[in-house]
Amino acid sequence: MALVNYSDSDSGEEPTKTELDGKAAGPSTLKRKHDQCSTSDLSSDLPPLPAAFHDLYASTSRVSTRDDPSLHGGRKRVVPHVEGNWATHVYLEWYPTATESDHLSSLISTLQDSSSEEESQFQSLLTSDLGAQLPLHISLSRPIVLQTEQRQTFTEQLQEQIRKSGVRLFEISFTGIEWVSNYESTRWFLVLRLSKPATNALNRLLHISNQVAASFGQSTLYADPNPGPEPPARGRGSGRGRGFRGRHDTRFTRGERRVKPLIADCSPHFHISIAWTLQAPSPTLLERTQAPEVARSVQKEIRDLALRFDSVKLKLGNTVTVIALPTRAEEGKGLLGI
């Protein structure tokens, strides 16, 4: 078999001066270019992720097949998981900017610094355990549970009623800070109270969400103890979501008097939670939350923040449906429109 004649590396031609200069200059040149690119990249801020991206990762991966509070900082599931049932929540979502998140963190730190070590053991809702920024929200429903066959009907009814309501893009601001508990009194939250939008959008959206939930036999959020006069009775919702009927039914037979649906004013209840604890706040902590230094921090950090909402979100299981609000009056004016 013939041998391949390789050239001897030691006997090769000597590189020319130009080749040596090129080799010597190469790495340095590349390094300078890399440094220039890096500096340019650092000087420009990355664009924010689109809102739809966050919806793809709205749920964390399950690490246990049963409810284990030790895996969630001692928190207990409000609604136990049952196969075939789907946890459901209607809400408005807010992703604070980096600056807004810094303002909120500063507010939490002010309260923690003014409290004792035991009292300051509350957890921030602004970031995850890994430091990733988390979304905040305004609830428009209680945690409810739907069966598999109810999911599509519930979603369609909620979409239709929001579309017909005429509620459009709106803004709100913060008015104060305080502690509140959940319905089960298993957790307490440090919350920011909200202003009432000029268009009464929060109450109108809550009214719609509660009506749809009630038509499926679900509990309502901030139920009004005095809803006012009812229209002539035509039967209640069946709990299966077959009809949009109930306390404020707007469909009447011939000759019946049409009664305008009453929208309860639940403005004092709306809030955004920014921290939580498993222990009820002590009287001292409650007093410190309203202390002058905290009030000044609220005034400085969050009073001028304006939140804009252009959609309602429905989380059903791990699926998030975005229901866009019209941007013009004629796009969705309807029963509750203005």
CSV table of C-alpha atoms in Angstrom, one decimal:
chain,number,residue,atom,x,y,z
A,1,MET,CA,0.0,0.0,0.0
A,2,ALA,CA,1.4,3.4,-1.0
A,3,LEU,CA,2.4,5.8,1.8
A,4,VAL,CA,1.1,9.3,1.8
A,5,ASN,CA,3.9,11.8,1.6
A,6,TYR,CA,3.3,14.4,4.4
A,7,SER,CA,5.4,17.4,4.4
A,8,ASP,CA,7.7,17.9,7.4
A,9,SER,CA,6.4,20.6,9.7
A,10,ASP,CA,9.9,21.6,10.6
A,11,SER,CA,11.1,21.9,7.0
A,12,GLY,CA,8.2,24.1,5.8
A,13,GLU,CA,8.7,27.5,4.3
A,14,GLU,CA,9.2,30.3,6.7
A,15,PRO,CA,6.2,32.6,7.1
A,16,THR,CA,6.5,36.0,5.5
A,17,LYS,CA,6.5,39.2,7.6
A,18,THR,CA,3.0,40.0,6.3
A,19,GLU,CA,1.7,36.7,7.5
A,20,LEU,CA,3.3,37.1,10.9
A,21,ASP,CA,1.9,40.6,11.2
A,22,GLY,CA,-1.6,39.3,10.3
A,23,LYS,CA,-1.4,36.5,12.8
A,24,ALA,CA,-0.2,38.8,15.5
A,25,ALA,CA,-2.9,41.4,14.8
A,26,GLY,CA,-5.7,39.0,14.5
A,27,PRO,CA,-6.6,38.2,18.1
A,28,SER,CA,-6.0,41.7,19.3
A,29,THR,CA,-8.3,43.1,16.5
A,30,LEU,CA,-11.0,40.5,17.3
A,31,LYS,CA,-10.7,41.4,21.0
A,32,ARG,CA,-11.1,45.1,20.3
A,33,LYS,CA,-14.1,44.4,18.1
A,34,HIS,CA,-15.6,42.2,20.8
A,35,ASP,CA,-15.1,44.9,23.4
A,36,GLN,CA,-16.7,47.5,21.2
A,37,CYS,CA,-19.7,45.3,20.6
A,38,SER,CA,-20.0,44.5,24.3
A,39,THR,CA,-19.9,48.2,25.3
A,40,SER,CA,-22.5,48.9,22.7
A,41,ASP,CA,-24.7,46.1,23.9
A,42,LEU,CA,-24.4,47.2,27.5
A,43,SER,CA,-25.3,50.8,26.7
A,44,SER,CA,-28.6,49.9,25.1
A,45,ASP,CA,-31.5,48.5,27.1
A,46,LEU,CA,-33.1,45.3,25.8
A,47,PRO,CA,-36.8,45.8,24.7
A,48,PRO,CA,-39.4,44.4,27.1
A,49,LEU,CA,-40.8,40.9,26.5
A,50,PRO,CA,-44.2,40.9,24.8
A,51,ALA,CA,-47.2,40.4,27.2
A,52,ALA,CA,-48.1,37.1,25.5
A,53,PHE,CA,-44.8,35.6,26.4
A,54,HIS,CA,-45.6,35.8,30.1
A,55,ASP,CA,-48.9,34.0,29.6
A,56,LEU,CA,-47.0,30.9,28.3
A,57,TYR,CA,-45.3,30.6,31.6
A,58,ALA,CA,-48.1,31.6,33.9
A,59,SER,CA,-47.9,28.4,36.0
A,60,THR,CA,-44.9,26.8,37.7
A,61,SER,CA,-44.1,23.2,37.3
A,62,ARG,CA,-45.6,20.7,39.8
A,63,VAL,CA,-43.1,19.2,42.2
A,64,SER,CA,-45.6,17.0,44.1
A,65,THR,CA,-48.8,15.1,43.3
A,66,ARG,CA,-50.4,16.2,46.6
A,67,ASP,CA,-50.8,19.5,48.4
A,68,ASP,CA,-47.6,19.9,50.5
A,69,PRO,CA,-47.4,23.3,52.2
A,70,SER,CA,-43.7,22.8,53.0
A,71,LEU,CA,-43.0,23.2,49.2
A,72,HIS,CA,-44.7,26.6,49.1
A,73,GLY,CA,-43.5,28.4,52.2
A,74,GLY,CA,-46.3,27.1,54.4
A,75,ARG,CA,-49.1,28.2,52.1
A,76,LYS,CA,-52.1,25.9,51.8
A,77,ARG,CA,-54.1,25.4,48.6
A,78,VAL,CA,-57.5,27.2,49.0
A,79,VAL,CA,-59.2,24.8,46.6
A,80,PRO,CA,-57.9,21.2,46.8
A,81,HIS,CA,-57.0,19.7,43.5
A,82,VAL,CA,-59.4,17.1,42.1
A,83,GLU,CA,-58.9,15.3,38.8
A,84,GLY,CA,-61.3,16.7,36.2
A,85,ASN,CA,-61.7,20.1,38.1
A,86,TRP,CA,-60.1,23.2,36.8
A,87,ALA,CA,-59.0,26.1,39.1
A,88,THR,CA,-60.2,29.3,37.5
A,89,HIS,CA,-59.4,33.0,38.1
A,90,VAL,CA,-60.5,36.2,36.4
A,91,TYR,CA,-58.1,39.1,37.0
A,92,LEU,CA,-56.3,42.2,35.7
A,93,GLU,CA,-52.5,41.7,35.4
A,94,TRP,CA,-49.8,44.3,36.0
A,95,TYR,CA,-46.1,43.8,35.2
A,96,PRO,CA,-44.2,46.6,37.0
A,97,THR,CA,-41.3,48.1,35.1
A,98,ALA,CA,-37.9,47.9,36.7
A,99,THR,CA,-38.3,51.4,38.1
A,100,GLU,CA,-41.8,50.6,39.5
A,101,SER,CA,-40.6,47.4,41.0
A,102,ASP,CA,-37.8,49.3,42.8
A,103,HIS,CA,-40.3,51.8,44.2
A,104,LEU,CA,-42.4,48.9,45.5
A,105,SER,CA,-39.4,47.2,47.0
A,106,SER,CA,-38.4,50.4,48.7
A,107,LEU,CA,-41.8,50.6,50.2
A,108,ILE,CA,-41.7,47.1,51.6
A,109,SER,CA,-38.2,47.7,53.0
A,110,THR,CA,-39.4,50.9,54.7
A,111,LEU,CA,-42.0,48.9,56.6
A,112,GLN,CA,-39.7,46.0,57.4
A,113,ASP,CA,-37.0,48.4,58.7
A,114,SER,CA,-39.5,50.0,61.0
A,115,SER,CA,-40.7,46.7,62.4
A,116,SER,CA,-39.2,44.2,64.8
A,117,GLU,CA,-37.4,41.1,63.5
A,118,GLU,CA,-40.4,38.8,64.2
A,119,GLU,CA,-42.9,41.2,62.7
A,120,SER,CA,-40.9,41.8,59.5
A,121,GLN,CA,-40.9,38.2,58.4
A,122,PHE,CA,-43.2,38.7,55.5
A,123,GLN,CA,-42.5,37.6,51.9
A,124,SER,CA,-42.4,39.8,48.9
A,125,LEU,CA,-44.6,39.0,45.9
A,126,LEU,CA,-42.5,41.1,43.6
A,127,THR,CA,-39.9,38.4,42.7
A,128,SER,CA,-39.6,34.6,42.8
A,129,ASP,CA,-37.2,32.6,45.0
A,130,LEU,CA,-34.8,32.8,42.0
A,131,GLY,CA,-35.0,36.6,41.7
A,132,ALA,CA,-37.2,36.6,38.6
A,133,GLN,CA,-39.8,39.4,38.5
A,134,LEU,CA,-43.4,38.3,39.1
A,135,PRO,CA,-46.6,39.8,37.8
A,136,LEU,CA,-49.1,41.4,40.2
A,137,HIS,CA,-52.8,41.4,39.8
A,138,ILE,CA,-56.2,42.8,40.7
A,139,SER,CA,-58.7,40.0,41.3
A,140,LEU,CA,-62.1,40.1,39.6
A,141,SER,CA,-63.3,36.7,40.9
A,142,ARG,CA,-62.8,34.4,43.8
A,143,PRO,CA,-60.8,31.2,43.2
A,144,ILE,CA,-63.4,29.0,41.5
A,145,VAL,CA,-63.5,25.5,40.1
A,146,LEU,CA,-65.0,24.5,36.8
A,147,GLN,CA,-65.5,21.0,35.4
A,148,THR,CA,-64.0,20.0,32.1
A,149,GLU,CA,-67.2,20.4,30.1
A,150,GLN,CA,-67.8,23.9,31.5
A,151,ARG,CA,-64.6,25.5,30.4
A,152,GLN,CA,-65.5,26.6,26.9
A,153,THR,CA,-68.9,27.8,27.9
A,154,PHE,CA,-67.6,29.9,30.8
A,155,THR,CA,-64.9,31.4,28.6
A,156,GLU,CA,-67.3,32.3,25.8
A,157,GLN,CA,-69.8,33.9,28.2
A,158,LEU,CA,-67.2,36.0,29.9
A,159,GLN,CA,-65.8,37.1,26.5
A,160,GLU,CA,-69.2,38.0,25.2
A,161,GLN,CA,-70.3,40.0,28.3
A,162,ILE,CA,-67.1,42.0,28.4
A,163,ARG,CA,-67.3,42.7,24.7
A,164,LYS,CA,-70.9,43.9,25.2
A,165,SER,CA,-70.2,46.0,28.3
A,166,GLY,CA,-68.4,48.8,26.6
A,167,VAL,CA,-65.6,48.9,29.2
A,168,ARG,CA,-62.6,50.3,27.5
A,169,LEU,CA,-58.9,50.8,28.3
A,170,PHE,CA,-58.6,52.6,31.6
A,171,GLU,CA,-56.1,53.9,34.2
A,172,ILE,CA,-55.9,53.7,38.0
A,173,SER,CA,-53.5,54.9,40.7
A,174,PHE,CA,-52.7,53.9,44.3
A,175,THR,CA,-54.3,55.6,47.3
A,176,GLY,CA,-52.7,53.8,50.3
A,177,ILE,CA,-51.4,50.7,51.9
A,178,GLU,CA,-52.8,48.3,54.5
A,179,TRP,CA,-53.1,44.6,55.6
A,180,VAL,CA,-55.9,42.3,54.7
A,181,SER,CA,-56.6,38.6,55.0
A,182,ASN,CA,-57.9,36.1,52.5
A,183,TYR,CA,-61.4,34.6,53.0
A,184,GLU,CA,-60.1,31.6,54.9
A,185,SER,CA,-57.8,33.8,57.1
A,186,THR,CA,-54.9,31.5,56.3
A,187,ARG,CA,-52.8,34.3,54.9
A,188,TRP,CA,-52.5,38.0,55.3
A,189,PHE,CA,-51.4,40.4,52.6
A,190,LEU,CA,-49.8,43.8,52.4
A,191,VAL,CA,-51.9,45.5,49.7
A,192,LEU,CA,-52.0,48.7,47.8
A,193,ARG,CA,-55.5,50.3,47.7
A,194,LEU,CA,-56.6,51.6,44.3
A,195,SER,CA,-58.4,54.7,43.0
A,196,LYS,CA,-61.8,54.4,41.4
A,197,PRO,CA,-61.5,54.8,37.6
A,198,ALA,CA,-63.5,57.7,36.0
A,199,THR,CA,-65.5,55.1,34.0
A,200,ASN,CA,-66.2,52.8,37.0
A,201,ALA,CA,-64.4,50.1,35.0
A,202,LEU,CA,-63.4,48.0,38.0
A,203,ASN,CA,-66.9,47.7,39.4
A,204,ARG,CA,-68.4,47.0,35.9
A,205,LEU,CA,-65.9,44.2,35.2
A,206,LEU,CA,-66.4,42.7,38.6
A,207,HIS,CA,-70.2,42.8,38.1
A,208,ILE,CA,-69.7,40.9,34.8
A,209,SER,CA,-67.4,38.3,36.3
A,210,ASN,CA,-69.7,37.7,39.3
A,211,GLN,CA,-72.7,37.3,37.0
A,212,VAL,CA,-70.9,34.7,34.9
A,213,ALA,CA,-69.6,32.9,38.0
A,214,ALA,CA,-73.0,32.9,39.6
A,215,SER,CA,-74.6,31.4,36.5
A,216,PHE,CA,-72.2,28.4,37.0
A,217,GLY,CA,-73.2,28.0,40.7
A,218,GLN,CA,-69.9,29.6,41.8
A,219,SER,CA,-69.3,32.1,44.7
A,220,THR,CA,-69.0,35.7,43.9
A,221,LEU,CA,-66.3,38.2,44.9
A,222,TYR,CA,-67.1,41.1,47.2
A,223,ALA,CA,-70.8,40.1,47.2
A,224,ASP,CA,-73.1,43.0,47.7
A,225,PRO,CA,-75.3,42.5,50.8
A,226,ASN,CA,-77.9,45.0,49.4
A,227,PRO,CA,-78.2,44.5,45.7
A,228,GLY,CA,-81.4,46.4,45.4
A,229,PRO,CA,-84.7,45.6,43.5
A,230,GLU,CA,-84.8,42.4,41.5
A,231,PRO,CA,-86.5,42.0,38.2
A,232,PRO,CA,-89.5,39.6,38.0
A,233,ALA,CA,-88.3,36.1,38.7
A,234,ARG,CA,-87.8,33.8,35.8
A,235,GLY,CA,-85.7,31.1,37.5
A,236,ARG,CA,-82.2,30.9,38.7
A,237,GLY,CA,-79.1,29.7,37.0
A,238,SER,CA,-78.8,25.9,36.9
A,239,GLY,CA,-75.1,25.8,37.9
A,240,ARG,CA,-74.3,24.3,34.5
A,241,GLY,CA,-73.8,27.6,32.8
A,242,ARG,CA,-76.7,27.1,30.5
A,243,GLY,CA,-78.0,30.6,30.8
A,244,PHE,CA,-76.9,34.1,31.9
A,245,ARG,CA,-79.7,34.5,34.4
A,246,GLY,CA,-79.9,35.2,38.1
A,247,ARG,CA,-80.2,38.2,40.4
A,248,HIS,CA,-79.8,40.8,37.7
A,249,ASP,CA,-81.5,39.0,34.8
A,250,THR,CA,-82.1,41.5,31.9
A,251,ARG,CA,-84.3,39.3,29.7
A,252,PHE,CA,-88.0,39.8,30.2
A,253,THR,CA,-91.3,38.4,28.7
A,254,ARG,CA,-93.7,40.8,27.0
A,255,GLY,CA,-95.3,43.3,29.4
A,256,GLU,CA,-92.6,43.0,32.1
A,257,ARG,CA,-90.9,46.1,33.3
A,258,ARG,CA,-87.3,46.4,32.3
A,259,VAL,CA,-85.0,46.9,35.3
A,260,LYS,CA,-81.5,48.2,34.8
A,261,PRO,CA,-78.9,45.9,36.4
A,262,LEU,CA,-77.5,47.4,39.6
A,263,ILE,CA,-73.7,47.6,39.9
A,264,ALA,CA,-72.5,47.5,43.5
A,265,ASP,CA,-69.7,49.9,44.4
A,266,CYS,CA,-66.9,47.7,45.7
A,267,SER,CA,-64.2,50.3,45.2
A,268,PRO,CA,-62.9,50.0,48.8
A,269,HIS,CA,-62.2,46.3,48.2
A,270,PHE,CA,-60.0,46.4,45.1
A,271,HIS,CA,-56.3,46.1,45.7
A,272,ILE,CA,-52.9,44.8,44.5
A,273,SER,CA,-51.0,42.5,46.9
A,274,ILE,CA,-47.2,43.1,47.2
A,275,ALA,CA,-46.3,40.9,50.2
A,276,TRP,CA,-47.7,38.1,52.4
A,277,THR,CA,-47.3,36.4,55.7
A,278,LEU,CA,-48.9,33.3,57.4
A,279,GLN,CA,-49.2,35.1,60.8
A,280,ALA,CA,-51.9,37.8,61.5
A,281,PRO,CA,-50.2,41.2,61.7
A,282,SER,CA,-49.8,42.3,65.3
A,283,PRO,CA,-51.5,45.5,66.5
A,284,THR,CA,-48.0,47.1,66.5
A,285,LEU,CA,-47.4,46.2,62.9
A,286,LEU,CA,-50.8,47.4,61.8
A,287,GLU,CA,-50.1,50.7,63.6
A,288,ARG,CA,-46.7,51.0,61.9
A,289,THR,CA,-48.2,50.4,58.5
A,290,GLN,CA,-50.1,53.7,59.0
A,291,ALA,CA,-47.2,55.5,60.6
A,292,PRO,CA,-46.2,58.9,59.2
A,293,GLU,CA,-42.8,57.6,57.8
A,294,VAL,CA,-44.6,54.9,55.9
A,295,ALA,CA,-47.2,57.4,54.7
A,296,ARG,CA,-44.4,59.6,53.4
A,297,SER,CA,-42.9,56.6,51.6
A,298,VAL,CA,-46.2,55.8,50.0
A,299,GLN,CA,-46.5,59.4,48.9
A,300,LYS,CA,-42.9,59.3,47.5
A,301,GLU,CA,-42.8,55.9,45.9
A,302,ILE,CA,-46.2,55.0,44.5
A,303,ARG,CA,-48.6,57.8,44.7
A,304,ASP,CA,-47.7,59.1,41.2
A,305,LEU,CA,-47.7,55.7,39.5
A,306,ALA,CA,-50.4,55.2,36.9
A,307,LEU,CA,-51.5,51.7,35.9
A,308,ARG,CA,-53.1,51.2,32.5
A,309,PHE,CA,-55.2,48.1,31.7
A,310,ASP,CA,-56.2,47.1,28.2
A,311,SER,CA,-57.3,43.5,28.8
A,312,VAL,CA,-58.9,41.1,31.2
A,313,LYS,CA,-57.2,37.7,31.8
A,314,LEU,CA,-58.9,34.4,32.5
A,315,LYS,CA,-56.7,31.7,33.9
A,316,LEU,CA,-58.3,28.3,33.6
A,317,GLY,CA,-56.0,25.5,34.7
A,318,ASN,CA,-52.6,26.3,33.0
A,319,THR,CA,-54.2,28.2,30.1
A,320,VAL,CA,-54.5,32.0,30.1
A,321,THR,CA,-57.0,33.6,27.8
A,322,VAL,CA,-56.6,37.4,27.1
A,323,ILE,CA,-59.8,39.3,26.6
A,324,ALA,CA,-58.9,42.6,25.0
A,325,LEU,CA,-60.8,45.7,26.0
A,326,PRO,CA,-62.0,48.0,23.2
A,327,THR,CA,-59.9,51.1,22.6
A,328,ARG,CA,-62.8,53.2,21.2
A,329,ALA,CA,-66.3,53.7,22.5
A,330,GLU,CA,-68.1,52.3,19.5
A,331,GLU,CA,-66.1,49.0,19.6
A,332,GLY,CA,-68.0,47.4,22.5
A,333,LYS,CA,-70.7,49.6,23.7
A,334,GLY,CA,-73.6,47.6,25.1
A,335,LEU,CA,-75.7,46.9,28.1
A,336,LEU,CA,-73.4,48.5,30.6
A,337,GLY,CA,-71.6,50.8,28.2
A,338,ILE,CA,-71.4,54.6,28.7
